[in-house]
Short mmCIF file of C-alpha atoms and ligand atoms in Angstrom, two decimals:
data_model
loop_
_atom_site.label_atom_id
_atom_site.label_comp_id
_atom_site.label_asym_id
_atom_site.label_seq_id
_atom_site.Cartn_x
_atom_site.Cartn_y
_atom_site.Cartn_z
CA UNK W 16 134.87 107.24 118.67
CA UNK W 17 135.76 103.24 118.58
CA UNK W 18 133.05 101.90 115.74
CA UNK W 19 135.46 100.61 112.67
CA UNK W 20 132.60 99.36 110.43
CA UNK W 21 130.56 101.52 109.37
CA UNK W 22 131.27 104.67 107.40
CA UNK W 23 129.79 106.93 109.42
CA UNK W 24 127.84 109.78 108.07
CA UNK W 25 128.31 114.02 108.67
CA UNK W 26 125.44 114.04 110.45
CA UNK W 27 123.68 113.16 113.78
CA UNK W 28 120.70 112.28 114.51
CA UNK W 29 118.93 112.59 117.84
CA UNK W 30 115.32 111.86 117.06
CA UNK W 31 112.44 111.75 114.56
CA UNK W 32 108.96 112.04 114.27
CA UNK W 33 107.03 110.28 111.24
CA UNK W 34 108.76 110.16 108.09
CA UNK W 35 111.48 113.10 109.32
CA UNK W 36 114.29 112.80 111.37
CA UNK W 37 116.28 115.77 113.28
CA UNK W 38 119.87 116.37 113.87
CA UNK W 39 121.34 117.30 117.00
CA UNK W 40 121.05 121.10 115.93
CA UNK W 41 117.78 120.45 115.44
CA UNK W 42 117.49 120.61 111.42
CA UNK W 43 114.73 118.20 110.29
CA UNK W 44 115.60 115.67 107.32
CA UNK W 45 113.25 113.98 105.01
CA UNK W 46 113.91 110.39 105.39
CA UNK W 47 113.38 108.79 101.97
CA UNK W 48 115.02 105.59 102.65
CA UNK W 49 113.15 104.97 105.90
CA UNK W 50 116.64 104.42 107.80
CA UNK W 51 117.37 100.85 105.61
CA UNK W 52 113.66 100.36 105.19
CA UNK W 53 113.14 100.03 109.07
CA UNK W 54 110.31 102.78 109.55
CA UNK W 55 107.35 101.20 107.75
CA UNK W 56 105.10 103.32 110.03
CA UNK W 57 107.21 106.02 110.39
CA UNK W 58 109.74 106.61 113.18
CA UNK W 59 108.45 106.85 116.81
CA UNK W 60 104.52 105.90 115.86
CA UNK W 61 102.95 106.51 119.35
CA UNK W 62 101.25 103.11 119.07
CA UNK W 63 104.68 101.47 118.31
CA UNK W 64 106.31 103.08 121.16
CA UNK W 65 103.31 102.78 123.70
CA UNK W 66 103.49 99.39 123.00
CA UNK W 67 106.85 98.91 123.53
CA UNK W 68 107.04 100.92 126.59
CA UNK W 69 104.34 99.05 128.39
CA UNK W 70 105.71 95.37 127.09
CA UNK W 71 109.33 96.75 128.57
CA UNK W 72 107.66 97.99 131.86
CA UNK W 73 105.93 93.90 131.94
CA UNK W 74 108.72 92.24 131.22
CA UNK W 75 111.80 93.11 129.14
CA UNK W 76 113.00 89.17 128.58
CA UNK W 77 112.37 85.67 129.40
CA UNK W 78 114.35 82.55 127.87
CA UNK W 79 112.09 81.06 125.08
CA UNK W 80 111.54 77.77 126.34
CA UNK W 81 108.59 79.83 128.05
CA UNK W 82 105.91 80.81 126.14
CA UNK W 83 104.58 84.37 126.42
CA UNK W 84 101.52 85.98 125.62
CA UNK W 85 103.21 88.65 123.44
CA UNK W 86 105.12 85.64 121.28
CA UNK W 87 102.30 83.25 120.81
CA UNK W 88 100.15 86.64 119.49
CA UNK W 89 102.83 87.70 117.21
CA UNK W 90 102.98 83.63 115.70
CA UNK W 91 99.58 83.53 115.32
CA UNK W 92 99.51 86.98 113.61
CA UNK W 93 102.48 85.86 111.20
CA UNK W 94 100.84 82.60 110.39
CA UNK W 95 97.67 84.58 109.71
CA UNK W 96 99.12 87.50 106.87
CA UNK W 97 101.93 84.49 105.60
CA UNK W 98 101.29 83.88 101.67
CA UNK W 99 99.87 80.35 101.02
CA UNK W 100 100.54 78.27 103.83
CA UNK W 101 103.33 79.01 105.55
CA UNK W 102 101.76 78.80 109.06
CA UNK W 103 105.14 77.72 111.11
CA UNK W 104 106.81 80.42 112.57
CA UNK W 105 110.75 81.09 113.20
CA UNK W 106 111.82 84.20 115.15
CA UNK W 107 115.35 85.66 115.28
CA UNK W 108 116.91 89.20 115.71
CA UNK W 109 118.15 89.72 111.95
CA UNK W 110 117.42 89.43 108.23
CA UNK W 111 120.68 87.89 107.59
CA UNK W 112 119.43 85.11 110.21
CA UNK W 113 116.09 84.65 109.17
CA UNK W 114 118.32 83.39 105.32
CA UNK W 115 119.89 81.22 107.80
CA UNK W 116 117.51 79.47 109.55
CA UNK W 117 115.85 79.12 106.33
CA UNK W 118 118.49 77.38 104.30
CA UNK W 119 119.33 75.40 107.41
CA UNK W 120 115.55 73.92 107.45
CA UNK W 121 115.96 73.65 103.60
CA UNK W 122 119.36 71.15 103.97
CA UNK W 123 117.91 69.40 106.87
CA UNK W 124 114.37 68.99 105.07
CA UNK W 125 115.82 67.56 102.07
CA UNK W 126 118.94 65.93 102.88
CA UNK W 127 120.67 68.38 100.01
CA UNK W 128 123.04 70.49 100.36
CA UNK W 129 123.15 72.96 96.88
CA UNK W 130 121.26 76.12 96.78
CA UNK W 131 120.21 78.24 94.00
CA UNK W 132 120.85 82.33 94.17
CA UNK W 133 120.70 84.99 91.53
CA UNK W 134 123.28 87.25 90.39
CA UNK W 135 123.19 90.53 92.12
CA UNK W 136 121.42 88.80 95.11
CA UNK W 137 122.03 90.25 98.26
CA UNK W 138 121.04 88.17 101.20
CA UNK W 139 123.14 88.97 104.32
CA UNK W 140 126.59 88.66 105.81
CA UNK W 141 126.53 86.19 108.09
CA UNK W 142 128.87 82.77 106.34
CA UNK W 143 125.68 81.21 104.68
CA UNK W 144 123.18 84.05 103.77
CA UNK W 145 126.48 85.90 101.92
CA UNK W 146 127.25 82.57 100.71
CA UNK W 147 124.00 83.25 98.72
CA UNK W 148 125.07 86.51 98.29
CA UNK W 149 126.59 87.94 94.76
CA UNK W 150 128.73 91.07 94.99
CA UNK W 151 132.86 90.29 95.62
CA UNK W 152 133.26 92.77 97.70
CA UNK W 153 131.48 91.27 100.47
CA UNK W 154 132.40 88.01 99.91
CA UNK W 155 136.31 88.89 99.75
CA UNK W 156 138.82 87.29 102.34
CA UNK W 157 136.24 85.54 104.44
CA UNK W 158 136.15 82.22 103.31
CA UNK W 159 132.32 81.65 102.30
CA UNK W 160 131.05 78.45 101.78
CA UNK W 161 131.26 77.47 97.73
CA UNK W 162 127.69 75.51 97.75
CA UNK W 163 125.73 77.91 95.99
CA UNK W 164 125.32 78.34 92.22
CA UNK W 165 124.62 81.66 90.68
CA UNK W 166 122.38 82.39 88.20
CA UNK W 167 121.06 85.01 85.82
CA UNK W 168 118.40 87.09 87.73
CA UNK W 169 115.30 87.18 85.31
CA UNK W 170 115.83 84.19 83.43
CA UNK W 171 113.52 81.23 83.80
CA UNK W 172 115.05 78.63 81.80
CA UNK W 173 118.52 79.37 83.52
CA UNK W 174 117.24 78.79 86.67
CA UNK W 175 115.60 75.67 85.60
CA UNK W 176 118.95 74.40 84.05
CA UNK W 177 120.66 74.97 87.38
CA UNK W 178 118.04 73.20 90.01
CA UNK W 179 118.45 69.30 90.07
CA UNK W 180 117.75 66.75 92.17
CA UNK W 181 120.93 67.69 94.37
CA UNK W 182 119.01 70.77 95.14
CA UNK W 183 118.12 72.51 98.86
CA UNK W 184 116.79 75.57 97.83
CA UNK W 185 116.25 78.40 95.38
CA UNK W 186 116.25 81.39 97.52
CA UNK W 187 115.46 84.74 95.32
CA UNK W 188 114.40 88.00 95.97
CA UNK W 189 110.64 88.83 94.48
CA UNK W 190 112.33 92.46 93.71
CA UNK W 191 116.28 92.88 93.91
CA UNK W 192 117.24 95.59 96.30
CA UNK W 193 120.68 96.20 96.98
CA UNK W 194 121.76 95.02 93.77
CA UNK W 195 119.84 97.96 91.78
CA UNK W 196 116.59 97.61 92.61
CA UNK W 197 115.16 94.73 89.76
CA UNK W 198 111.61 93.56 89.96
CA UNK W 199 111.48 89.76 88.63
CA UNK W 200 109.95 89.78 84.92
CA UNK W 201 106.51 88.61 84.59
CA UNK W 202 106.57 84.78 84.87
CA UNK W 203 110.00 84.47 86.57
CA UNK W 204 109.06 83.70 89.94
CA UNK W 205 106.27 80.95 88.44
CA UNK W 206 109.58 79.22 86.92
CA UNK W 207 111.13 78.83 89.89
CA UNK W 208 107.86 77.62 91.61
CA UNK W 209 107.58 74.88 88.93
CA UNK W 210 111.83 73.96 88.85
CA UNK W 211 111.39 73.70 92.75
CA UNK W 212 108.32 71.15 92.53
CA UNK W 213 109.99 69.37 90.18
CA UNK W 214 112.97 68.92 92.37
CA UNK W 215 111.96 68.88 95.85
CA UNK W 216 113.98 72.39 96.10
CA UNK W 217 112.09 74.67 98.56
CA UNK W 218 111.57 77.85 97.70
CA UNK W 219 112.60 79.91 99.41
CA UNK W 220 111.71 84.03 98.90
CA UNK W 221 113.61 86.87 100.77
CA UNK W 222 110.80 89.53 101.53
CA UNK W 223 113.22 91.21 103.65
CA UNK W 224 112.95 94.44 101.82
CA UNK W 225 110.23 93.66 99.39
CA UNK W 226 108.08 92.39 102.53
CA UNK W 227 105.39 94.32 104.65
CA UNK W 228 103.54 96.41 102.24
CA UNK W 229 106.42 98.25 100.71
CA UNK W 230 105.48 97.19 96.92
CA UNK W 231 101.75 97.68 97.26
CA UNK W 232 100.71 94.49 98.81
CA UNK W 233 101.85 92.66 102.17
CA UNK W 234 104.11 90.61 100.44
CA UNK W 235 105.74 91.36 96.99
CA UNK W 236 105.02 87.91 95.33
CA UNK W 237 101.40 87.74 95.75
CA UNK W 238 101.44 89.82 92.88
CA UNK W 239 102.80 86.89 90.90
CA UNK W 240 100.27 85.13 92.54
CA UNK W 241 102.68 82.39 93.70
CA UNK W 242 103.59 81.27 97.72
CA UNK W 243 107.30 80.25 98.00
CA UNK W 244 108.21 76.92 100.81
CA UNK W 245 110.03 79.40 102.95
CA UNK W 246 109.45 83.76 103.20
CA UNK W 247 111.58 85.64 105.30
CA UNK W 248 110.84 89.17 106.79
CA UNK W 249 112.96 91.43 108.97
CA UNK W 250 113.76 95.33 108.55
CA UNK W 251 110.56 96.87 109.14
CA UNK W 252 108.75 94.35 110.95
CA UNK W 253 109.98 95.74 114.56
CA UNK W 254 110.10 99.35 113.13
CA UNK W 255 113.86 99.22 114.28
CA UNK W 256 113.71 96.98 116.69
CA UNK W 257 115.90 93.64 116.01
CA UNK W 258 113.11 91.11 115.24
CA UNK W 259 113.25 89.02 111.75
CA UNK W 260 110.97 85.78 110.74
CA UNK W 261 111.16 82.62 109.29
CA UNK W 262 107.83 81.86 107.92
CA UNK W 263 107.74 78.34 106.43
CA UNK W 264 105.60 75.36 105.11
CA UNK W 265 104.78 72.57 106.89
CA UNK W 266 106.95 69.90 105.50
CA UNK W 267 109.89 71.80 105.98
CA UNK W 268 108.83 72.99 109.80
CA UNK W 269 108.18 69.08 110.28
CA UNK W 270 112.12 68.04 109.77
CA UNK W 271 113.90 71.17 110.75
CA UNK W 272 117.20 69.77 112.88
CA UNK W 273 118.15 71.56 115.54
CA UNK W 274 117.83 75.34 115.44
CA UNK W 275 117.81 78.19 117.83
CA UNK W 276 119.33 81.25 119.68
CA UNK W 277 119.04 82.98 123.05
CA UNK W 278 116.84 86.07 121.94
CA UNK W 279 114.46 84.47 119.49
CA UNK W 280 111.21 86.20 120.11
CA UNK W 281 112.01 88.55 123.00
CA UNK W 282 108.86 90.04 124.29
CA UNK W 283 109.96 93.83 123.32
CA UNK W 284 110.70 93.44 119.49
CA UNK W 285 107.71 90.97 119.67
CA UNK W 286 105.40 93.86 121.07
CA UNK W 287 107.11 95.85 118.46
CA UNK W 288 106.14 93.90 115.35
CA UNK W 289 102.73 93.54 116.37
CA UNK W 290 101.93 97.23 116.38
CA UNK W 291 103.72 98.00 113.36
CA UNK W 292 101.48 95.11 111.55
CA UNK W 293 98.64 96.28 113.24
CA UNK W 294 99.35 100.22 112.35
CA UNK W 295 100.06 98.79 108.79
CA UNK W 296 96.69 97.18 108.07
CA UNK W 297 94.83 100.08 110.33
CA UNK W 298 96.18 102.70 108.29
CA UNK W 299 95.94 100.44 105.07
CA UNK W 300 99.61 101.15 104.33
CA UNK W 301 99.85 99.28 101.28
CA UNK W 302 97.41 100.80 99.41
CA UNK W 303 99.49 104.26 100.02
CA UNK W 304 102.35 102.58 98.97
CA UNK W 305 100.75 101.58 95.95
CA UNK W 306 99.49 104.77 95.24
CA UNK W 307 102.16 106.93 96.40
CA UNK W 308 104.26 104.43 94.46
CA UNK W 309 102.75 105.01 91.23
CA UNK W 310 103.17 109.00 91.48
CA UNK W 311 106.33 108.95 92.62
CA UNK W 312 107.63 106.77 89.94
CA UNK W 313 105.81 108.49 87.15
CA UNK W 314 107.02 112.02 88.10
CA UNK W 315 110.69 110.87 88.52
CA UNK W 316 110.17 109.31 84.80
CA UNK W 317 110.23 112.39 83.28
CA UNK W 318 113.73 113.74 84.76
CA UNK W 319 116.68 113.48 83.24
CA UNK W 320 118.09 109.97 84.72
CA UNK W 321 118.71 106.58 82.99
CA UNK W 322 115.71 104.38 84.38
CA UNK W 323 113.40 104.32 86.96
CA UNK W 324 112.47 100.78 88.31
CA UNK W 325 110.22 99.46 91.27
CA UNK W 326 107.40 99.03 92.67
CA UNK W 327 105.08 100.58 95.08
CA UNK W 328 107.69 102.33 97.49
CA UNK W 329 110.51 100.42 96.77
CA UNK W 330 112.05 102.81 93.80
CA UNK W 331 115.04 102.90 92.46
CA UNK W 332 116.31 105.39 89.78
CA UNK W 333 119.46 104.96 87.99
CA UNK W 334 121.37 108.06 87.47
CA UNK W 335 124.02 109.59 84.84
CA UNK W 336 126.59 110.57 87.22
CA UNK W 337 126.82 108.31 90.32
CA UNK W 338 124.47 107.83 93.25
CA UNK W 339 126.82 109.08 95.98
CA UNK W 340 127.09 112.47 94.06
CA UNK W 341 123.41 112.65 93.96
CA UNK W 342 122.64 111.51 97.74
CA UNK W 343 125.11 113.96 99.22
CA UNK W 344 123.41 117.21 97.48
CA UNK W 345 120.00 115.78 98.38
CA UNK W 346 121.27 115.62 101.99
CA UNK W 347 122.63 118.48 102.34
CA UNK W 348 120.92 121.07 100.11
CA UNK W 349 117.51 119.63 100.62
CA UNK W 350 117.46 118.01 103.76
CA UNK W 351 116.36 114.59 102.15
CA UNK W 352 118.06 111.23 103.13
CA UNK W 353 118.29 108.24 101.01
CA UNK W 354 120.00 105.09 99.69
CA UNK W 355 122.32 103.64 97.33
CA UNK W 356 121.98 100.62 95.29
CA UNK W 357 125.40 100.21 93.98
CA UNK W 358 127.16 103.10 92.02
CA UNK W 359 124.62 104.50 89.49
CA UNK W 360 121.01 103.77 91.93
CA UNK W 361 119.53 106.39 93.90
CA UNK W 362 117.47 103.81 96.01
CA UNK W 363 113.69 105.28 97.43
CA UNK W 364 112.32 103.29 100.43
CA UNK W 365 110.56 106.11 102.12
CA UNK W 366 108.21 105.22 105.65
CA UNK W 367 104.69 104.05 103.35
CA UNK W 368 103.00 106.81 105.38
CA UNK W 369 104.04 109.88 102.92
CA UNK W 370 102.45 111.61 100.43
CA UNK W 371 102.48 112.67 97.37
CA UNK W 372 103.62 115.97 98.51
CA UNK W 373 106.66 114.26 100.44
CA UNK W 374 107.05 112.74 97.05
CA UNK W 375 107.27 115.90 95.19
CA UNK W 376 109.81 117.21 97.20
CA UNK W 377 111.73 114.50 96.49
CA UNK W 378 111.28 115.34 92.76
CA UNK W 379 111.88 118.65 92.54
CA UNK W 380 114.97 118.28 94.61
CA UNK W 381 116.51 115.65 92.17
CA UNK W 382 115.21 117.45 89.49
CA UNK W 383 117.63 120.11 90.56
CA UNK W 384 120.72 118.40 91.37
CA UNK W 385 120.94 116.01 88.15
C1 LIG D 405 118.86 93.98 104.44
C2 LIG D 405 118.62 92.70 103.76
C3 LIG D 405 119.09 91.49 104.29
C4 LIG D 405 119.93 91.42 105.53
O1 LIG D 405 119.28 91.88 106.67
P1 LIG D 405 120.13 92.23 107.98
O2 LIG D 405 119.10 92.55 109.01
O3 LIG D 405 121.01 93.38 107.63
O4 LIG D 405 120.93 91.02 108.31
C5 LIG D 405 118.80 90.33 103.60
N1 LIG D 405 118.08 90.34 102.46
C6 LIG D 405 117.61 91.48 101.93
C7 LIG D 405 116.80 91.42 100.68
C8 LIG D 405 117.87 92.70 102.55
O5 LIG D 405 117.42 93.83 102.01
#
């Protein structure tokens, strides 16, 4: 064994099958956080797979100067499902880099160099995405760039205080995720909307977890009804595969600087997203989310536990006596994985293909242990 960063889990897993995984003694796992959100569709859809297999049988790579059909389809698609207008597409292999690229076309758009983030953000770990991001331990011994002020998550006027004329970008998450799982209060993401055309900030909104149907619609802030400058997606979109996009607005696509990186828009993880948006809208994955979502959340309401937050299938439910307590009984007494979100959050992004009954388990197992 030579990995050093991760802290490796008790158990292995060899393969899975929809929203279940299975160790290599064969014991099948419920797998309520959908592996860091990246089984949308579930694990192993056959039309995920097929399509993978027959794009890696084609051609498994080609530099990106050259266009392929598989890229060009997947732009087009993003352009197509992007909130308001955001029809210019960046591809990349990461969430973390799809923050980059978009604070990078945010500086070289404006001129600016000062970005805007929210306590408890999370945003990545690569120097300028955890520059954006809150939580010390992270940030700790690495030097991160100092050009980002943090603000209050929730609060409007705050955020309007903080974003000048010397501003980039605003970059928020529509619903925080790592950080406890917060959904922005009603108007919040409207504020920064208005500070940012005030300014000349872009927007810019990390859908990274929030994205791809997980809160009920494609994107969490069409709910708010408002289209950020800049949207990033990753996680799911490649159902595992490395693939993450930069979908962004014309006038900061139209002075981006100099960008790029060798695997931008592979053919494989390209193949990859498309299925898992087309199995998303084909199987009207949202709409379970939503109403999956709703049950889920109202069912865990009445256990014993200090909140319940979320939306759709992103869940989070704070409880009295620490998450990693909680998530090791689930594991191993009831075969169900899941997430943390700090030290009090048990964190619920489940594949948005279960069911209430999957749900239920889910219940009745935490019902139990708390
Ligand atoms: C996971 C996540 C990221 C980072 O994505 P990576 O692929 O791990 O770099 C960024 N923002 C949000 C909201 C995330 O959930």
């Amino acid at each position: 064994m030579s990995g050093f960063v991760f802290g490796e889990k008790p158990i292995q897993i060899e393969s899975g099958e929809g929203p279940f995984v299975y160790d290599d003694g064969g014991t099948e796992y419920l797998d309520m956080g959908a592996s860091y959100a990246c089984a949308p569709v579930g694990h192993c859809h056959p039309d995920v797979v097929e399509a993978v297999e027959s794009q890696a049988s084609d051609l498994l790579f080609v530099q990106g100067s050259y266009p392929t059909g598989t890229r060009t389809a997947l732009y087009d698609r993003l352009a197509d499902v992007a909130p308001g207008d955001l029809s210019n597409v960046w591809l990349c292999n990461s969430g973390t880099e799809a923050n980059e690229a978009a604070l990078k076309f945010a500086r070289h758009a404006t001129g600016r160099e000062k970005v805007v983030a929210a306590k408890r953000a999370f945003h990545g770990r690569t120097l300028g995405s955890l520059a954006a991001t809150w939580k010390q331990k992270y940030r700790e011994g690495f030097a991160v760039p100092e050009n980002v002020e943090f603000v209050d998550y929730g609060d409007g006027e705050a955020l309007a205080d903080a974003v000048d004329d010397e501003t980039a970008a605003v970059v928020l998450e529509p619903i925080q995720g790592e950080g406890g799982v917060h959904p922005a209060p009603e108007g919040y993401l409207q504020a920064a909307r208005d500070a940012c055309d005030e300014t000349g900030a872009a927007l810019i909104f990390d859908e990274i977890q929030t994205g791809l149907g997980r809160t009920g619609t494609l994107w969490a802030c069409e709910q708010a009804g408002v289209a950020p400058d800049a949207l990033t997606v990753a996680k799911g979109l490649g159902s595992g595969l490395p693939i993450g996009a930069t979908l962004v607005a014309d006038w900061l696509a139209e002075d981006s600087g100099d960008h790029g990186s060798t695997f931008s828009g592979g053919p494989v993880p390209c193949a990859a997203a498309l299925a898992t948006l087309d199995v998303l809208e084909d199987e009207d994955l949202a709409a379970n989310a939503a109403s999956v979502g709703d049950h889920l959340r109202a069912e865990l309401s009445a256990l014993d536990v200090r909140d319940v937050r979320g939306e759709g299938l992103m869940v989070g439910v704070e409880v009295k006596r620490g998450a990693n307590r909680a998530l090791k009984s689930l594991a191993l007494n009831h075969g169900i994985l899941a997430l943390p979100a700090g030290r009090t959050v048990v964190r619920l992004l489940p594949p948005l293909t279960v069911t209430e009954s999957h749900a239920d388990r889910v219940v009745d197992a935490l019902a139990e242990e708390l």
